[in-house]
Coordinates of N, CA and C in Angstrom, one line a residue:
X16 N -11.9 -6.7 -16.0 CA -10.5 -6.7 -15.7 C -10.0 -5.3 -15.4
X17 N -9.3 -5.2 -14.3 CA -8.8 -3.9 -13.8 C -7.4 -3.7 -14.4
X18 N -7.1 -2.5 -14.9 CA -5.8 -2.2 -15.5 C -4.8 -1.7 -14.5
X19 N -5.4 -1.1 -13.4 CA -4.5 -0.5 -12.3 C -4.8 -1.3 -11.1
X20 N -4.0 -2.4 -10.9 CA -4.3 -3.3 -9.8 C -4.0 -2.7 -8.4
X21 N -2.9 -1.9 -8.3 CA -2.5 -1.3 -7.1 C -3.5 -0.2 -6.7
X22 N -4.0 0.6 -7.7 CA -5.0 1.6 -7.5 C -6.3 1.0 -6.9
X23 N -6.7 -0.1 -7.5 CA -7.9 -0.9 -7.1 C -7.7 -1.4 -5.7
X24 N -6.5 -1.9 -5.4 CA -6.2 -2.5 -4.1 C -6.3 -1.4 -2.9
X25 N -5.7 -0.2 -3.2 CA -5.7 0.8 -2.1 C -7.1 1.4 -1.9
X26 N -7.9 1.5 -3.0 CA -9.2 2.1 -2.9 C -10.1 1.1 -2.2
X27 N -9.9 -0.2 -2.4 CA -10.7 -1.2 -1.6 C -10.5 -1.1 -0.1
X28 N -9.2 -0.9 0.2 CA -8.8 -0.7 1.6 C -9.5 0.5 2.2
X29 N -9.4 1.6 1.5 CA -9.9 2.9 2.0 C -11.5 2.8 2.1
X30 N -12.1 2.3 1.1 CA -13.6 2.2 1.2 C -14.1 1.3 2.3
X31 N -13.4 0.1 2.5 CA -13.8 -0.8 3.5 C -13.6 -0.1 4.9
X32 N -12.6 0.6 5.1 CA -12.4 1.4 6.3 C -13.4 2.4 6.5
X33 N -13.9 3.1 5.4 CA -14.8 4.1 5.5 C -16.2 3.6 6.0
X34 N -16.6 2.4 5.6 CA -17.9 1.9 6.0 C -17.8 0.9 7.2
X35 N -16.6 0.7 7.8 CA -16.5 0.0 9.0 C -16.3 -1.5 8.9
X36 N -15.9 -2.0 7.7 CA -15.7 -3.5 7.6 C -14.4 -3.9 8.3
X37 N -14.4 -5.1 8.9 CA -13.3 -5.6 9.5 C -12.3 -6.3 8.6
X38 N -12.8 -7.0 7.5 CA -12.0 -7.7 6.6 C -12.3 -7.3 5.2
X39 N -11.3 -7.4 4.3 CA -11.4 -7.2 2.9 C -10.8 -8.3 2.1
X40 N -11.4 -8.8 1.1 CA -10.9 -9.8 0.2 C -10.5 -9.2 -1.1
X41 N -9.3 -9.4 -1.6 CA -8.8 -8.9 -2.9 C -8.2 -10.0 -3.6
X42 N -8.2 -9.9 -5.0 CA -7.5 -11.0 -5.8 C -6.0 -11.0 -5.5
X43 N -5.4 -12.1 -5.5 CA -4.0 -12.3 -5.1 C -3.0 -11.9 -6.2
X44 N -1.9 -11.3 -5.8 CA -0.7 -11.1 -6.6 C 0.4 -11.0 -5.6
X45 N 1.6 -11.3 -6.1 CA 2.8 -11.2 -5.2 C 3.0 -9.7 -4.8
X46 N 2.8 -8.8 -5.8 CA 3.0 -7.4 -5.5 C 2.0 -6.9 -4.4
X47 N 0.7 -7.2 -4.6 CA -0.2 -6.8 -3.6 C 0.1 -7.4 -2.2
X48 N 0.6 -8.7 -2.2 CA 0.9 -9.3 -0.9 C 2.1 -8.5 -0.3
X49 N 3.1 -8.2 -1.0 CA 4.2 -7.4 -0.5 C 3.8 -6.1 0.0
X50 N 2.9 -5.4 -0.7 CA 2.5 -4.1 -0.3 C 1.6 -4.2 1.0
X51 N 0.8 -5.2 1.0 CA -0.1 -5.4 2.2 C 0.8 -5.7 3.5
X52 N 1.8 -6.5 3.3 CA 2.7 -6.9 4.4 C 3.5 -5.6 4.9
X53 N 3.8 -4.7 3.9 CA 4.5 -3.5 4.3 C 3.5 -2.6 5.1
X54 N 2.2 -2.6 4.7 CA 1.2 -1.8 5.4 C 1.0 -2.4 6.8
X55 N 1.1 -3.7 7.0 CA 1.0 -4.3 8.3 C 2.2 -3.8 9.2
X56 N 3.4 -3.8 8.6 CA 4.5 -3.4 9.3 C 4.5 -1.9 9.7
X57 N 3.8 -1.1 8.9 CA 3.7 0.3 9.1 C 2.5 0.7 10.1
X58 N 1.7 -0.3 10.4 CA 0.6 -0.1 11.3 C -0.7 0.3 10.8
X59 N -1.0 0.1 9.5 CA -2.2 0.5 8.9 C -3.2 -0.7 8.8
X60 N -2.6 -1.9 8.8 CA -3.4 -3.2 8.8 C -3.0 -4.1 9.9
X61 N -4.0 -5.0 10.3 CA -3.7 -6.0 11.4 C -3.0 -7.2 10.8
X62 N -3.5 -7.8 9.8 CA -2.9 -9.0 9.2 C -3.3 -9.2 7.8
X63 N -2.5 -10.1 7.1 CA -2.8 -10.5 5.7 C -2.6 -12.0 5.6
X64 N -3.6 -12.7 5.1 CA -3.6 -14.1 4.9 C -3.9 -14.5 3.5
X65 N -3.3 -15.5 2.9 CA -3.5 -16.0 1.6 C -4.5 -17.2 1.7
X66 N -5.6 -17.1 1.0 CA -6.7 -18.1 1.0 C -6.8 -18.7 -0.4
X67 N -7.2 -19.9 -0.5 CA -7.4 -20.6 -1.8 C -6.2 -21.2 -2.4
X68 N -6.4 -21.7 -3.6 CA -5.3 -22.4 -4.3 C -5.3 -22.0 -5.8
X69 N -4.1 -22.0 -6.4 CA -3.9 -21.8 -7.8 C -4.6 -20.4 -8.3
X70 N -5.5 -20.5 -9.2 CA -6.1 -19.4 -9.8 C -7.1 -18.6 -8.9
X71 N -7.6 -19.3 -7.9 CA -8.6 -18.8 -7.0 C -8.0 -18.2 -5.7
X72 N -6.8 -17.9 -5.7 CA -6.1 -17.3 -4.5 C -6.7 -15.9 -4.3
X73 N -6.9 -15.6 -3.0 CA -7.2 -14.3 -2.6 C -6.4 -13.9 -1.4
X74 N -6.3 -12.6 -1.1 CA -5.7 -12.0 0.1 C -6.8 -11.6 1.0
X75 N -6.9 -12.2 2.2 CA -7.8 -11.8 3.2 C -7.1 -10.8 4.2
X76 N -7.5 -9.6 4.1 CA -6.9 -8.5 4.9 C -7.8 -8.0 6.0
X77 N -7.2 -8.0 7.2 CA -7.9 -7.5 8.4 C -7.5 -6.0 8.6
X78 N -8.4 -5.1 8.6 CA -8.1 -3.7 8.8 C -7.9 -3.4 10.3
X79 N -7.2 -2.3 10.6 CA -6.9 -1.9 11.9 C -7.7 -0.6 12.2
X80 N -8.3 -0.6 13.4 CA -9.2 0.6 13.8 C -8.6 1.2 15.1
X81 N -8.8 2.5 15.2 CA -8.5 3.2 16.4 C -9.8 3.8 16.9
X82 N -10.4 3.1 17.9 CA -11.7 3.4 18.3 C -12.7 2.9 17.2
X83 N -13.5 3.8 16.6 CA -14.4 3.4 15.5 C -13.9 3.9 14.2
X84 N -12.7 4.6 14.2 CA -12.1 5.1 13.0 C -11.0 4.3 12.4
X85 N -11.0 4.1 11.1 CA -9.9 3.3 10.5 C -8.6 4.0 10.6
X86 N -7.5 3.2 10.7 CA -6.2 3.7 10.7 C -5.8 4.4 9.4
X87 N -6.5 4.0 8.3 CA -6.2 4.6 7.0 C -7.1 5.8 6.8
X88 N -6.5 7.0 6.9 CA -7.2 8.3 6.8 C -7.4 8.6 5.4
X89 N -6.5 8.3 4.5 CA -6.6 8.6 3.1 C -5.5 7.9 2.3
X90 N -5.7 7.8 1.0 CA -4.6 7.3 0.1 C -4.7 8.1 -1.2
X91 N -3.5 8.2 -1.8 CA -3.4 8.9 -3.1 C -2.5 8.1 -4.0
X92 N -2.9 7.7 -5.2 CA -2.1 7.0 -6.1 C -1.2 8.0 -6.8
X93 N 0.1 7.7 -6.8 CA 1.1 8.6 -7.4 C 1.5 8.2 -8.8
X94 N 2.1 7.0 -8.9 CA 2.5 6.5 -10.2 C 1.3 5.7 -10.8
X95 N 0.9 6.1 -12.0 CA -0.3 5.5 -12.6 C 0.2 4.7 -13.9
X96 N -0.7 3.9 -14.4 CA -0.3 3.1 -15.6 C 0.1 4.1 -16.8
X97 N -0.6 5.2 -16.9 CA -0.3 6.1 -18.0 C 0.9 7.0 -17.7
X98 N 1.3 7.1 -16.5 CA 2.4 8.0 -16.1 C 3.1 7.5 -14.9
X99 N 4.2 6.8 -15.2 CA 5.0 6.3 -14.1 C 5.9 7.3 -13.5
X100 N 6.0 7.4 -12.2 CA 6.9 8.4 -11.6 C 7.9 7.7 -10.7
X101 N 9.2 8.1 -11.0 CA 10.3 7.5 -10.3 C 11.0 8.6 -9.6
X102 N 11.7 8.3 -8.5 CA 12.4 9.3 -7.7 C 13.7 8.7 -7.2
X103 N 14.7 9.6 -7.2 CA 16.0 9.3 -6.6 C 15.9 9.4 -5.1
X104 N 16.8 8.9 -4.4 CA 16.8 8.9 -2.9 C 16.8 10.3 -2.4
X105 N 17.4 11.2 -3.1 CA 17.5 12.6 -2.7 C 16.1 13.3 -2.9
X106 N 15.2 12.8 -3.7 CA 13.9 13.4 -4.0 C 12.8 12.8 -3.1
X107 N 13.2 11.9 -2.2 CA 12.1 11.3 -1.3 C 12.0 12.1 0.0
X108 N 10.9 12.7 0.2 CA 10.6 13.5 1.3 C 9.6 12.9 2.3
X109 N 9.5 13.3 3.6 CA 8.5 12.8 4.5 C 7.1 13.2 4.0
X110 N 6.1 12.4 4.2 CA 4.7 12.6 3.8 C 3.9 13.1 5.0
X111 N 3.2 14.2 4.8 CA 2.3 14.8 5.9 C 3.1 15.0 7.2
X112 N 4.3 15.6 7.0 CA 5.2 15.9 8.2 C 5.5 14.7 9.0
X113 N 5.7 13.6 8.3 CA 6.1 12.3 9.0 C 4.9 11.5 9.5
X114 N 3.7 12.0 9.3 CA 2.5 11.2 9.8 C 2.0 10.2 8.8
X115 N 2.5 10.3 7.5 CA 2.1 9.3 6.5 C 3.3 8.6 5.9
X116 N 3.0 7.8 4.9 CA 4.1 7.0 4.3 C 4.0 7.0 2.8
X117 N 5.1 7.1 2.1 CA 5.2 6.9 0.7 C 5.6 5.4 0.5
X118 N 4.9 4.7 -0.3 CA 5.3 3.3 -0.6 C 5.9 3.3 -2.0
X119 N 7.1 2.7 -2.0 CA 7.9 2.7 -3.2 C 8.2 1.2 -3.6
X120 N 8.3 1.0 -5.0 CA 8.8 -0.2 -5.5 C 10.3 0.0 -5.9
X121 N 11.2 -0.7 -5.2 CA 12.6 -0.4 -5.5 C 13.3 -1.7 -5.9
X122 N 14.6 -1.7 -6.3 CA 15.3 -2.9 -6.5 C 15.5 -3.7 -5.2
X123 N 15.3 -3.1 -4.1 CA 15.5 -3.8 -2.8 C 14.1 -4.3 -2.3
X124 N 13.1 -4.2 -3.1 CA 11.7 -4.7 -2.8 C 10.8 -3.5 -2.5
X125 N 9.6 -3.8 -1.9 CA 8.7 -2.7 -1.6 C 9.1 -2.1 -0.2
X126 N 9.3 -0.8 -0.3 CA 9.8 -0.1 0.9 C 9.0 1.2 1.2
X127 N 9.0 1.6 2.4 CA 8.4 2.9 2.8 C 9.5 4.0 2.5
X128 N 9.1 5.3 2.6 CA 10.0 6.4 2.3 C 11.2 6.4 3.3
X129 N 10.9 6.1 4.6 CA 11.9 6.1 5.6 C 13.0 5.0 5.3
X130 N 12.5 3.8 5.0 CA 13.4 2.7 4.7 C 14.2 2.9 3.5
X131 N 13.6 3.5 2.4 CA 14.3 3.8 1.2 C 15.5 4.8 1.5
X132 N 15.2 5.8 2.3 CA 16.3 6.8 2.7 C 17.4 6.1 3.5
X133 N 17.0 5.2 4.4 CA 18.0 4.5 5.2 C 18.9 3.6 4.3
X134 N 18.3 2.9 3.3 CA 19.0 2.0 2.5 C 19.6 2.7 1.2
X135 N 19.4 4.0 1.1 CA 19.9 4.9 0.1 C 19.6 4.3 -1.3
X136 N 18.2 4.1 -1.5 CA 17.8 3.5 -2.8 C 16.5 4.3 -3.2
X137 N 16.4 4.5 -4.5 CA 15.2 5.1 -5.1 C 14.3 4.1 -5.8
X138 N 13.2 4.6 -6.4 CA 12.4 3.7 -7.2 C 11.1 4.3 -7.6
X139 N 10.2 3.5 -8.0 CA 8.9 3.9 -8.5 C 8.0 4.3 -7.3
X140 N 7.4 5.5 -7.3 CA 6.5 5.9 -6.2 C 5.1 5.3 -6.5
X141 N 4.7 4.3 -5.7 CA 3.4 3.7 -5.9 C 2.2 4.5 -5.4
X142 N 2.2 4.8 -4.1 CA 1.1 5.6 -3.5 C 1.5 6.2 -2.2
X143 N 0.7 7.1 -1.7 CA 0.9 7.8 -0.5 C -0.3 7.4 0.4
X144 N 0.0 7.1 1.7 CA -1.0 6.7 2.6 C -0.8 7.4 3.9
X145 N -1.9 7.9 4.5 CA -1.8 8.6 5.8 C -3.0 8.2 6.7

């Protein structure tokens, strides 16, 4: 059993991109699905599909490539199970000079740093992706 499901999720995406896999299968949760759909909207993934029923649900994720290189250059987990990090909207800054995204869990749902600043809402910093 994995205690940090988001950490496991983003590392699976990074590792699959590093070895050139087209698809990744991860255990299903609503949080992972919401994060994956936000990554699709941000341009890091091609698509997300839910497969299976009940307990055996999985997320089938199709990775996006630019040439032979994955769109995901790197990821860094910010808020961990042992240390949760929250930020106000005034503390949310662009990542990698606007080339990356900070994914936040907010009262308005899963948002990127840009969307959180537009909606004037803060929340838990999940991870940074570039």
